[in-house]
Structures are given as C-alpha cells and as structure tokens.
Amino acid sequence: MEQKNSNPTSPISPTAPAYRVEKDWYIRPVDRRRERRKAALYILVASIFYTVGFHYFVGAARFAPGGVGGVVAMVQYSFGNIGTEDAVDLSSLLLLFLNIPLVVWAYRNFSRSFAIRSFLTTALMTVLLFLLDNVIDPLFRFSIGGVPMLEDMGMRILSAIFGGVMSGVALAISLRVNSSTGGADIVGAVLQKNHPHISVASMILAVNGAIAVVSLFIYRDNLTPVFLSIIFSYVSTVTCDRIVQGGKSVVKFEVVTEHAEEMSRRIIEELGHAVTVIPATGMFEHREKSLLICLICPRQMARFHEIIQEYPGAFAYFGSVGEVVGKFNAGNVKQKTEQK
C-alpha cells in the first residue's frame, strides 16, 4: 500500500533532495591544543593592549579609569613617582593582588576556565605594566603629551579617549577566549548574576563611579579626573561592544513564498546557508505557502535580494541578529564531490 504524506499541505518533498553543497562541511573536530594556543595568544595580545594604553594614556594623563586600574593610577599619583627613575614603582603589583580575591569570587560563581584565564590575564598585565613603569619606558618617552600633562586639557581628553579604545579592545579580545581583564568586569558579572534584574553595564558603571568619586580626594585639583574617567569608561564600553557584536552579527531573513523548494536550493547552493521552512497560509486567498527562515552574513545581502526578486509574489522582511550560538557557516560554499 502506498503511504501518504502525513502533512499533505507541506510544499516540501518528504525526501531530502541532493544539493550540490556538502552539509556541515566546515565543522571540524575540536583541537584542544590549538584552542589552548589560541587562548594563550589572545591573552597575550589583550594584556599588551591594556598595559600600553594604561601606561601611556592613563598614567600620563593622571586620572583614575575605574576598577582596579583606577586604584593603581591613584597610588601612582599619590607616591609621585610617575615619570621618574629615582625609585622603583611597585604600584603595578596592586593590579594582581587586588584581582586575586576577585578571581576567587569569579571561580565560585562561574567556570574554572574563566577564573584561571582571568587570573593569567591580570598576572601578565601586572608583569608588563611593571616592566613599562620601571624598565622599558619609565619616562614616558612615547607618550602623546609628555608627563605631566595637567595643563594641557586637550591632550588629557585625547588620552582618555585612546586609553578607553585600547582598554575596550583588550576586554573584547579577552571575552573571545572566555577571559576578562579583571576588576570591574568580574565585579559587574558576579553582582549581575546575584541580581539579575540589574544589567551588567549598570553594575560596572556603579563600580567605576565609586572609583571616580574616590579619585576626587586623591587628585584634589578639580573635577577633571572624574570627567576623564567617564570618557574613558564610555569609550571602553562602546569599543568592546562594537568589536564583540560586530564579529557575530548576522542578518535574519523571513520569506513568504510558493516556491520554497527552488528558493531554498538557490540559497543553500549559492550562499552556503541552510534554510528552515515552515508551512504557512495566505489569508487573502487561503493559499498554501511556506515561510523560509534563513541567517546570512551581511556581505551576502545583495545576492540574497537578487535571488528573491527572481520569484514574483515572494514577500520578505529582515532584521539584524546580534549573536549566533551554534552551527553557522561563514558563507564560504564548498561544492560536494561525487563518490565513484
């Protein structure tokens, strides 16, 4: 007896068609050694960005950027050994010592991998900052405004902006390998976990705000350090968000059509992305149609528009997706090789 299709209204054939593209060809077994080497490289690069930005922009402009780094900046200013070779500057060691309890706190609330990598990042940042402050360039020879730059407000603002950019880049790189630069990042993440109704950004802003208020009693000149700290924190947050979201953003298309099979084949074979088809009904004429759901890379939008325009009557709309978790091909199509 011939079996009937359980869903007679579905426009898609029950048998999977043979496409010219190999399914999931881009998925490879996880190489643990390669992942560890990648994490080590990212941690090194993030540490370099943070310490260079802190030494040449934050330290030279003399303001507290927030978090543990702000405490280090205030200690450097209080002892007055910025830009001198007379004494060894040990304030950078606070970057590690103050982060140790925070890393333990993170270990109890998050994964062991996150805590260990955050500790390694802060330890490497401490070493690099100590070398910059005492060995490599204690006189800030490569600073954009020299030391001190208290009288040059333009240079101090530029220092806050560029320092924030480098801090944001460092944090974004760290997040890609499940790490962080410590300090307010850990505090904000843990507090947000315990108080989910408050965002992480609000928590980090509160921590940085407390550091900025304390800095008033350290610098004692005017409100300039507070304003510089706000600029630094804002630029750092925006830079990190743009890098993290920009690398993962895709475009989601939903298409209503009567040509689901043909259009799906074109998308799969020409763009390299899979398509999910849901049966739908057009209520004006009560005609059976299909709803196609597809995620593509932004650079493929023009080609996707061309494909849709070849099917009259198709109705499509799209939106931006901030992040994709799971299997998502980058769009590099690989043709299937026939086995003989």
Tab-separated table of N, CA, C and O in Angstrom, residues 172-254:
chain	number	residue	atom	x	y	z
A	172	ALA	N	37.516	43.048	24.766
A	172	ALA	CA	36.862	42.284	23.698
A	172	ALA	C	37.685	41.058	23.314
A	172	ALA	O	37.139	39.972	23.095
A	173	ILE	N	38.998	41.223	23.223
A	173	ILE	CA	39.863	40.088	22.901
A	173	ILE	C	39.793	39.040	24.001
A	173	ILE	O	39.741	37.833	23.733
A	174	SER	N	39.777	39.484	25.253
A	174	SER	CA	39.697	38.544	26.375
A	174	SER	C	38.390	37.761	26.356
A	174	SER	O	38.374	36.548	26.601
A	175	LEU	N	37.293	38.434	26.066
A	175	LEU	CA	35.991	37.769	26.068
A	175	LEU	C	35.897	36.695	24.997
A	175	LEU	O	35.139	35.727	25.150
A	176	ARG	N	36.654	36.826	23.939
A	176	ARG	CA	36.603	35.832	22.861
A	176	ARG	C	37.155	34.484	23.300
A	176	ARG	O	36.861	33.461	22.664
A	177	VAL	N	37.959	34.463	24.346
A	177	VAL	CA	38.518	33.195	24.835
A	177	VAL	C	38.083	32.944	26.275
A	177	VAL	O	38.794	32.321	27.058
A	178	ASN	N	36.899	33.441	26.639
A	178	ASN	CA	36.321	33.200	27.967
A	178	ASN	C	37.244	33.688	29.069
A	178	ASN	O	37.552	32.981	30.029
A	179	SER	N	37.688	34.925	28.947
A	179	SER	CA	38.542	35.539	29.955
A	179	SER	C	38.054	36.956	30.187
A	179	SER	O	37.020	37.373	29.663
A	180	SER	N	38.779	37.713	31.005
A	180	SER	CA	38.451	39.111	31.255
A	180	SER	C	39.707	39.820	31.721
A	180	SER	O	40.722	39.183	32.015
A	181	THR	N	39.626	41.136	31.788
A	181	THR	CA	40.749	41.920	32.273
A	181	THR	C	40.651	42.168	33.772
A	181	THR	O	41.401	42.976	34.327
A	182	GLY	N	39.729	41.478	34.444
A	182	GLY	CA	39.606	41.583	35.884
A	182	GLY	C	38.911	42.852	36.329
A	182	GLY	O	38.286	43.571	35.555
A	183	GLY	N	39.033	43.137	37.631
A	183	GLY	CA	38.493	44.377	38.172
A	183	GLY	C	36.987	44.485	38.078
A	183	GLY	O	36.242	43.572	38.448
A	184	ALA	N	36.521	45.612	37.551
A	184	ALA	CA	35.091	45.893	37.484
A	184	ALA	C	34.345	44.893	36.608
A	184	ALA	O	33.143	44.679	36.810
A	185	ASP	N	35.016	44.286	35.647
A	185	ASP	CA	34.352	43.300	34.789
A	185	ASP	C	33.874	42.105	35.610
A	185	ASP	O	32.753	41.622	35.443
A	186	ILE	N	34.725	41.617	36.503
A	186	ILE	CA	34.351	40.486	37.347
A	186	ILE	C	33.285	40.899	38.354
A	186	ILE	O	32.293	40.182	38.568
A	187	VAL	N	33.473	42.054	38.965
A	187	VAL	CA	32.503	42.522	39.958
A	187	VAL	C	31.124	42.686	39.320
A	187	VAL	O	30.107	42.231	39.866
A	188	GLY	N	31.078	43.326	38.156
A	188	GLY	CA	29.799	43.527	37.494
A	188	GLY	C	29.126	42.225	37.101
A	188	GLY	O	27.910	42.074	37.254
A	189	ALA	N	29.909	41.260	36.604
A	189	ALA	CA	29.336	39.976	36.180
A	189	ALA	C	28.776	39.197	37.370
A	189	ALA	O	27.679	38.629	37.299
A	190	VAL	N	29.516	39.175	38.480
A	190	VAL	CA	29.066	38.422	39.654
A	190	VAL	C	27.838	39.082	40.285
A	190	VAL	O	26.864	38.403	40.653
A	191	LEU	N	27.869	40.407	40.427
A	191	LEU	CA	26.726	41.098	41.018
A	191	LEU	C	25.484	40.949	40.155
A	191	LEU	O	24.365	40.812	40.667
A	192	GLN	N	25.674	40.964	38.835
A	192	GLN	CA	24.514	40.805	37.955
A	192	GLN	C	23.932	39.409	38.060
A	192	GLN	O	22.715	39.227	37.945
A	193	LYS	N	24.767	38.408	38.294
A	193	LYS	CA	24.270	37.040	38.465
A	193	LYS	C	23.420	36.927	39.719
A	193	LYS	O	22.396	36.242	39.730
A	194	ASN	N	23.837	37.614	40.781
A	194	ASN	CA	23.082	37.577	42.032
A	194	ASN	C	21.877	38.508	42.012
A	194	ASN	O	20.946	38.342	42.799
A	195	HIS	N	21.915	39.511	41.130
A	195	HIS	CA	20.796	40.452	40.997
A	195	HIS	C	20.447	40.557	39.515
A	195	HIS	O	20.789	41.546	38.848
A	196	PRO	N	19.779	39.549	38.963
A	196	PRO	CA	19.551	39.508	37.502
A	196	PRO	C	18.679	40.628	36.968
A	196	PRO	O	18.658	40.859	35.761
A	197	HIS	N	17.957	41.341	37.848
A	197	HIS	CA	17.112	42.443	37.370
A	197	HIS	C	17.920	43.689	37.035
A	197	HIS	O	17.383	44.641	36.462
A	198	ILE	N	19.215	43.688	37.398
A	198	ILE	CA	20.095	44.813	37.099
A	198	ILE	C	21.108	44.361	36.059
A	198	ILE	O	21.685	43.287	36.158
A	199	SER	N	21.341	45.177	35.051
A	199	SER	CA	22.238	44.802	33.963
A	199	SER	C	23.698	44.838	34.414
A	199	SER	O	24.057	45.521	35.380
A	200	VAL	N	24.542	44.105	33.680
A	200	VAL	CA	25.972	44.100	33.959
A	200	VAL	C	26.556	45.490	33.754
A	200	VAL	O	27.412	45.955	34.523
A	201	ALA	N	26.097	46.179	32.706
A	201	ALA	CA	26.604	47.518	32.436
A	201	ALA	C	26.336	48.466	33.601
A	201	ALA	O	27.181	49.296	33.951
A	202	SER	N	25.171	48.342	34.226
A	202	SER	CA	24.843	49.185	35.366
A	202	SER	C	25.755	48.879	36.548
A	202	SER	O	26.185	49.786	37.274
A	203	MET	N	26.057	47.597	36.750
A	203	MET	CA	26.950	47.205	37.838
A	203	MET	C	28.354	47.767	37.619
A	203	MET	O	28.978	48.324	38.537
A	204	ILE	N	28.870	47.604	36.421
A	204	ILE	CA	30.217	48.100	36.120
A	204	ILE	C	30.253	49.622	36.229
A	204	ILE	O	31.231	50.206	36.738
A	205	LEU	N	29.197	50.281	35.771
A	205	LEU	CA	29.134	51.737	35.870
A	205	LEU	C	29.151	52.183	37.325
A	205	LEU	O	29.793	53.176	37.672
A	206	ALA	N	28.462	51.445	38.197
A	206	ALA	CA	28.453	51.801	39.615
A	206	ALA	C	29.842	51.650	40.231
A	206	ALA	O	30.277	52.500	41.013
A	207	VAL	N	30.549	50.577	39.888
A	207	VAL	CA	31.907	50.375	40.410
A	207	VAL	C	32.835	51.479	39.926
A	207	VAL	O	33.596	52.075	40.712
A	208	ASN	N	32.793	51.759	38.630
A	208	ASN	CA	33.648	52.824	38.093
A	208	ASN	C	33.269	54.192	38.665
A	208	ASN	O	34.140	55.053	38.864
A	209	GLY	N	31.987	54.395	38.920
A	209	GLY	CA	31.559	55.658	39.521
A	209	GLY	C	32.118	55.834	40.922
A	209	GLY	O	32.524	56.940	41.306
A	210	ALA	N	32.151	54.737	41.696
A	210	ALA	CA	32.723	54.809	43.047
A	210	ALA	C	34.206	55.150	43.000
A	210	ALA	O	34.702	55.970	43.801
A	211	ILE	N	34.924	54.562	42.045
A	211	ILE	CA	36.352	54.869	41.900
A	211	ILE	C	36.542	56.327	41.497
A	211	ILE	O	37.454	57.017	41.987
A	212	ALA	N	35.688	56.820	40.619
A	212	ALA	CA	35.804	58.204	40.181
A	212	ALA	C	35.567	59.172	41.334
A	212	ALA	O	36.250	60.200	41.458
A	213	VAL	N	34.609	58.858	42.219
A	213	VAL	CA	34.342	59.721	43.371
A	213	VAL	C	35.533	59.728	44.323
A	213	VAL	O	35.949	60.783	44.824
A	214	VAL	N	36.104	58.559	44.573
A	214	VAL	CA	37.273	58.482	45.453
A	214	VAL	C	38.443	59.269	44.870
A	214	VAL	O	39.228	59.880	45.605
A	215	SER	N	38.555	59.270	43.544
A	215	SER	CA	39.679	59.965	42.916
A	215	SER	C	39.645	61.462	43.174
A	215	SER	O	40.667	62.136	43.089
A	216	LEU	N	38.466	62.025	43.510
A	216	LEU	CA	38.383	63.450	43.824
A	216	LEU	C	39.260	63.806	45.025
A	216	LEU	O	39.872	64.878	45.074
A	217	PHE	N	39.310	62.914	46.003
A	217	PHE	CA	40.083	63.184	47.207
A	217	PHE	C	41.581	62.953	46.985
A	217	PHE	O	42.396	63.366	47.800
A	218	ILE	N	41.925	62.270	45.887
A	218	ILE	CA	43.335	61.995	45.616
A	218	ILE	C	43.952	63.092	44.773
A	218	ILE	O	45.021	63.618	45.080
A	219	TYR	N	43.270	63.478	43.699
A	219	TYR	CA	43.846	64.465	42.790
A	219	TYR	C	43.664	65.897	43.297
A	219	TYR	O	44.530	66.739	43.124
A	220	ARG	N	42.522	66.220	43.877
A	220	ARG	CA	42.282	67.477	44.574
A	220	ARG	C	42.443	68.732	43.723
A	220	ARG	O	42.486	69.828	44.256
A	221	ASP	N	42.567	68.613	42.441
A	221	ASP	CA	42.710	69.829	41.646
A	221	ASP	C	41.351	70.363	41.202
A	221	ASP	O	41.022	71.515	41.419
A	222	ASN	N	40.535	69.538	40.584
A	222	ASN	CA	39.202	69.931	40.150
A	222	ASN	C	38.449	68.670	39.747
A	222	ASN	O	38.857	67.555	40.072
A	223	LEU	N	37.351	68.852	39.038
A	223	LEU	CA	36.535	67.711	38.611
A	223	LEU	C	37.048	67.063	37.337
A	223	LEU	O	36.420	66.132	36.832
A	224	THR	N	38.157	67.528	36.817
A	224	THR	CA	38.674	66.994	35.567
A	224	THR	C	38.903	65.483	35.600
A	224	THR	O	38.516	64.790	34.651
A	225	PRO	N	39.542	64.919	36.652
A	225	PRO	CA	39.737	63.467	36.656
A	225	PRO	C	38.440	62.675	36.574
A	225	PRO	O	38.408	61.600	35.967
A	226	VAL	N	37.376	63.189	37.172
A	226	VAL	CA	36.086	62.498	37.099
A	226	VAL	C	35.561	62.497	35.670
A	226	VAL	O	35.097	61.471	35.157
A	227	PHE	N	35.647	63.635	35.000
A	227	PHE	CA	35.186	63.707	33.614
A	227	PHE	C	36.025	62.801	32.710
A	227	PHE	O	35.499	62.133	31.824
A	228	LEU	N	37.326	62.789	32.934
A	228	LEU	CA	38.187	61.920	32.132
A	228	LEU	C	37.864	60.451	32.371
A	228	LEU	O	37.895	59.642	31.443
A	229	SER	N	37.552	60.118	33.626
A	229	SER	CA	37.179	58.735	33.932
A	229	SER	C	35.886	58.337	33.231
A	229	SER	O	35.752	57.216	32.718
A	230	ILE	N	34.914	59.257	33.181
A	230	ILE	CA	33.653	58.974	32.487
A	230	ILE	C	33.897	58.776	30.997
A	230	ILE	O	33.349	57.850	30.371
A	231	ILE	N	34.725	59.628	30.409
A	231	ILE	CA	35.052	59.482	28.981
A	231	ILE	C	35.721	58.134	28.724
A	231	ILE	O	35.370	57.416	27.782
A	232	PHE	N	36.696	57.804	29.557
A	232	PHE	CA	37.414	56.538	29.408
A	232	PHE	C	36.452	55.350	29.488
A	232	PHE	O	36.491	54.444	28.638
A	233	SER	N	35.590	55.327	30.509
A	233	SER	CA	34.671	54.199	30.701
A	233	SER	C	33.688	54.077	29.544
A	233	SER	O	33.406	52.968	29.066
A	234	TYR	N	33.172	55.212	29.070
A	234	TYR	CA	32.214	55.178	27.960
A	234	TYR	C	32.873	54.663	26.683
A	234	TYR	O	32.330	53.774	26.009
A	235	VAL	N	34.031	55.196	26.348
A	235	VAL	CA	34.716	54.775	25.127
A	235	VAL	C	35.108	53.302	25.215
A	235	VAL	O	34.985	52.559	24.232
A	236	SER	N	35.559	52.873	26.386
A	236	SER	CA	35.939	51.472	26.554
A	236	SER	C	34.750	50.544	26.348
A	236	SER	O	34.850	49.518	25.660
A	237	THR	N	33.589	50.899	26.937
A	237	THR	CA	32.393	50.062	26.797
A	237	THR	C	31.911	50.010	25.358
A	237	THR	O	31.589	48.934	24.831
A	238	VAL	N	31.848	51.166	24.691
A	238	VAL	CA	31.384	51.207	23.303
A	238	VAL	C	32.322	50.425	22.395
A	238	VAL	O	31.873	49.658	21.522
A	239	THR	N	33.623	50.578	22.581
A	239	THR	CA	34.595	49.860	21.757
A	239	THR	C	34.451	48.353	21.918
A	239	THR	O	34.436	47.601	20.933
A	240	CYS	N	34.333	47.907	23.158
A	240	CYS	CA	34.181	46.467	23.409
A	240	CYS	C	32.905	45.929	22.779
A	240	CYS	O	32.918	44.881	22.128
A	241	ASP	N	31.793	46.640	22.945
A	241	ASP	CA	30.517	46.186	22.384
A	241	ASP	C	30.568	46.122	20.863
A	241	ASP	O	30.056	45.171	20.252
A	242	ARG	N	31.173	47.122	20.242
A	242	ARG	CA	31.229	47.129	18.776
A	242	ARG	C	32.059	45.952	18.265
A	242	ARG	O	31.706	45.327	17.252
A	243	ILE	N	33.163	45.661	18.931
A	243	ILE	CA	34.019	44.561	18.469
A	243	ILE	C	33.341	43.217	18.689
A	243	ILE	O	33.305	42.361	17.795
A	244	VAL	N	32.769	43.025	19.879
A	244	VAL	CA	32.144	41.740	20.209
A	244	VAL	C	30.913	41.496	19.339
A	244	VAL	O	30.742	40.414	18.757
A	245	GLN	N	30.040	42.483	19.221
A	245	GLN	CA	28.819	42.307	18.446
A	245	GLN	C	29.068	42.365	16.959
A	245	GLN	O	28.401	41.673	16.187
A	246	GLY	N	30.041	43.181	16.540
A	246	GLY	CA	30.313	43.299	15.113
A	246	GLY	C	30.825	42.014	14.508
A	246	GLY	O	30.548	41.689	13.352
A	247	GLY	N	31.564	41.224	15.277
A	247	GLY	CA	32.105	39.982	14.751
A	247	GLY	C	31.090	38.860	14.688
A	247	GLY	O	31.337	37.842	14.053
A	248	LYS	N	29.949	39.027	15.371
A	248	LYS	CA	28.970	37.943	15.441
A	248	LYS	C	27.632	38.312	14.817
A	248	LYS	O	26.726	37.486	14.786
A	249	SER	N	27.454	39.532	14.378
A	249	SER	CA	26.168	39.953	13.860
A	249	SER	C	25.896	39.338	12.500
A	249	SER	O	26.790	39.229	11.660
A	250	VAL	N	24.655	38.927	12.294
A	250	VAL	CA	24.218	38.379	11.017
A	250	VAL	C	22.856	38.987	10.688
A	250	VAL	O	22.276	39.733	11.481
A	251	VAL	N	22.356	38.663	9.517
A	251	VAL	CA	21.060	39.173	9.066
A	251	VAL	C	20.080	38.007	8.974
A	251	VAL	O	20.390	36.964	8.387
A	252	LYS	N	18.916	38.181	9.555
A	252	LYS	CA	17.872	37.153	9.528
A	252	LYS	C	16.816	37.536	8.510
A	252	LYS	O	16.231	38.622	8.571
A	253	PHE	N	16.559	36.636	7.555
A	253	PHE	CA	15.516	36.826	6.545
A	253	PHE	C	14.365	35.875	6.814
A	253	PHE	O	14.576	34.705	7.156
A	254	GLU	N	13.170	36.386	6.656
A	254	GLU	CA	11.967	35.545	6.644
A	254	GLU	C	11.225	35.843	5.351
A	254	GLU	O	10.898	37.001	5.064
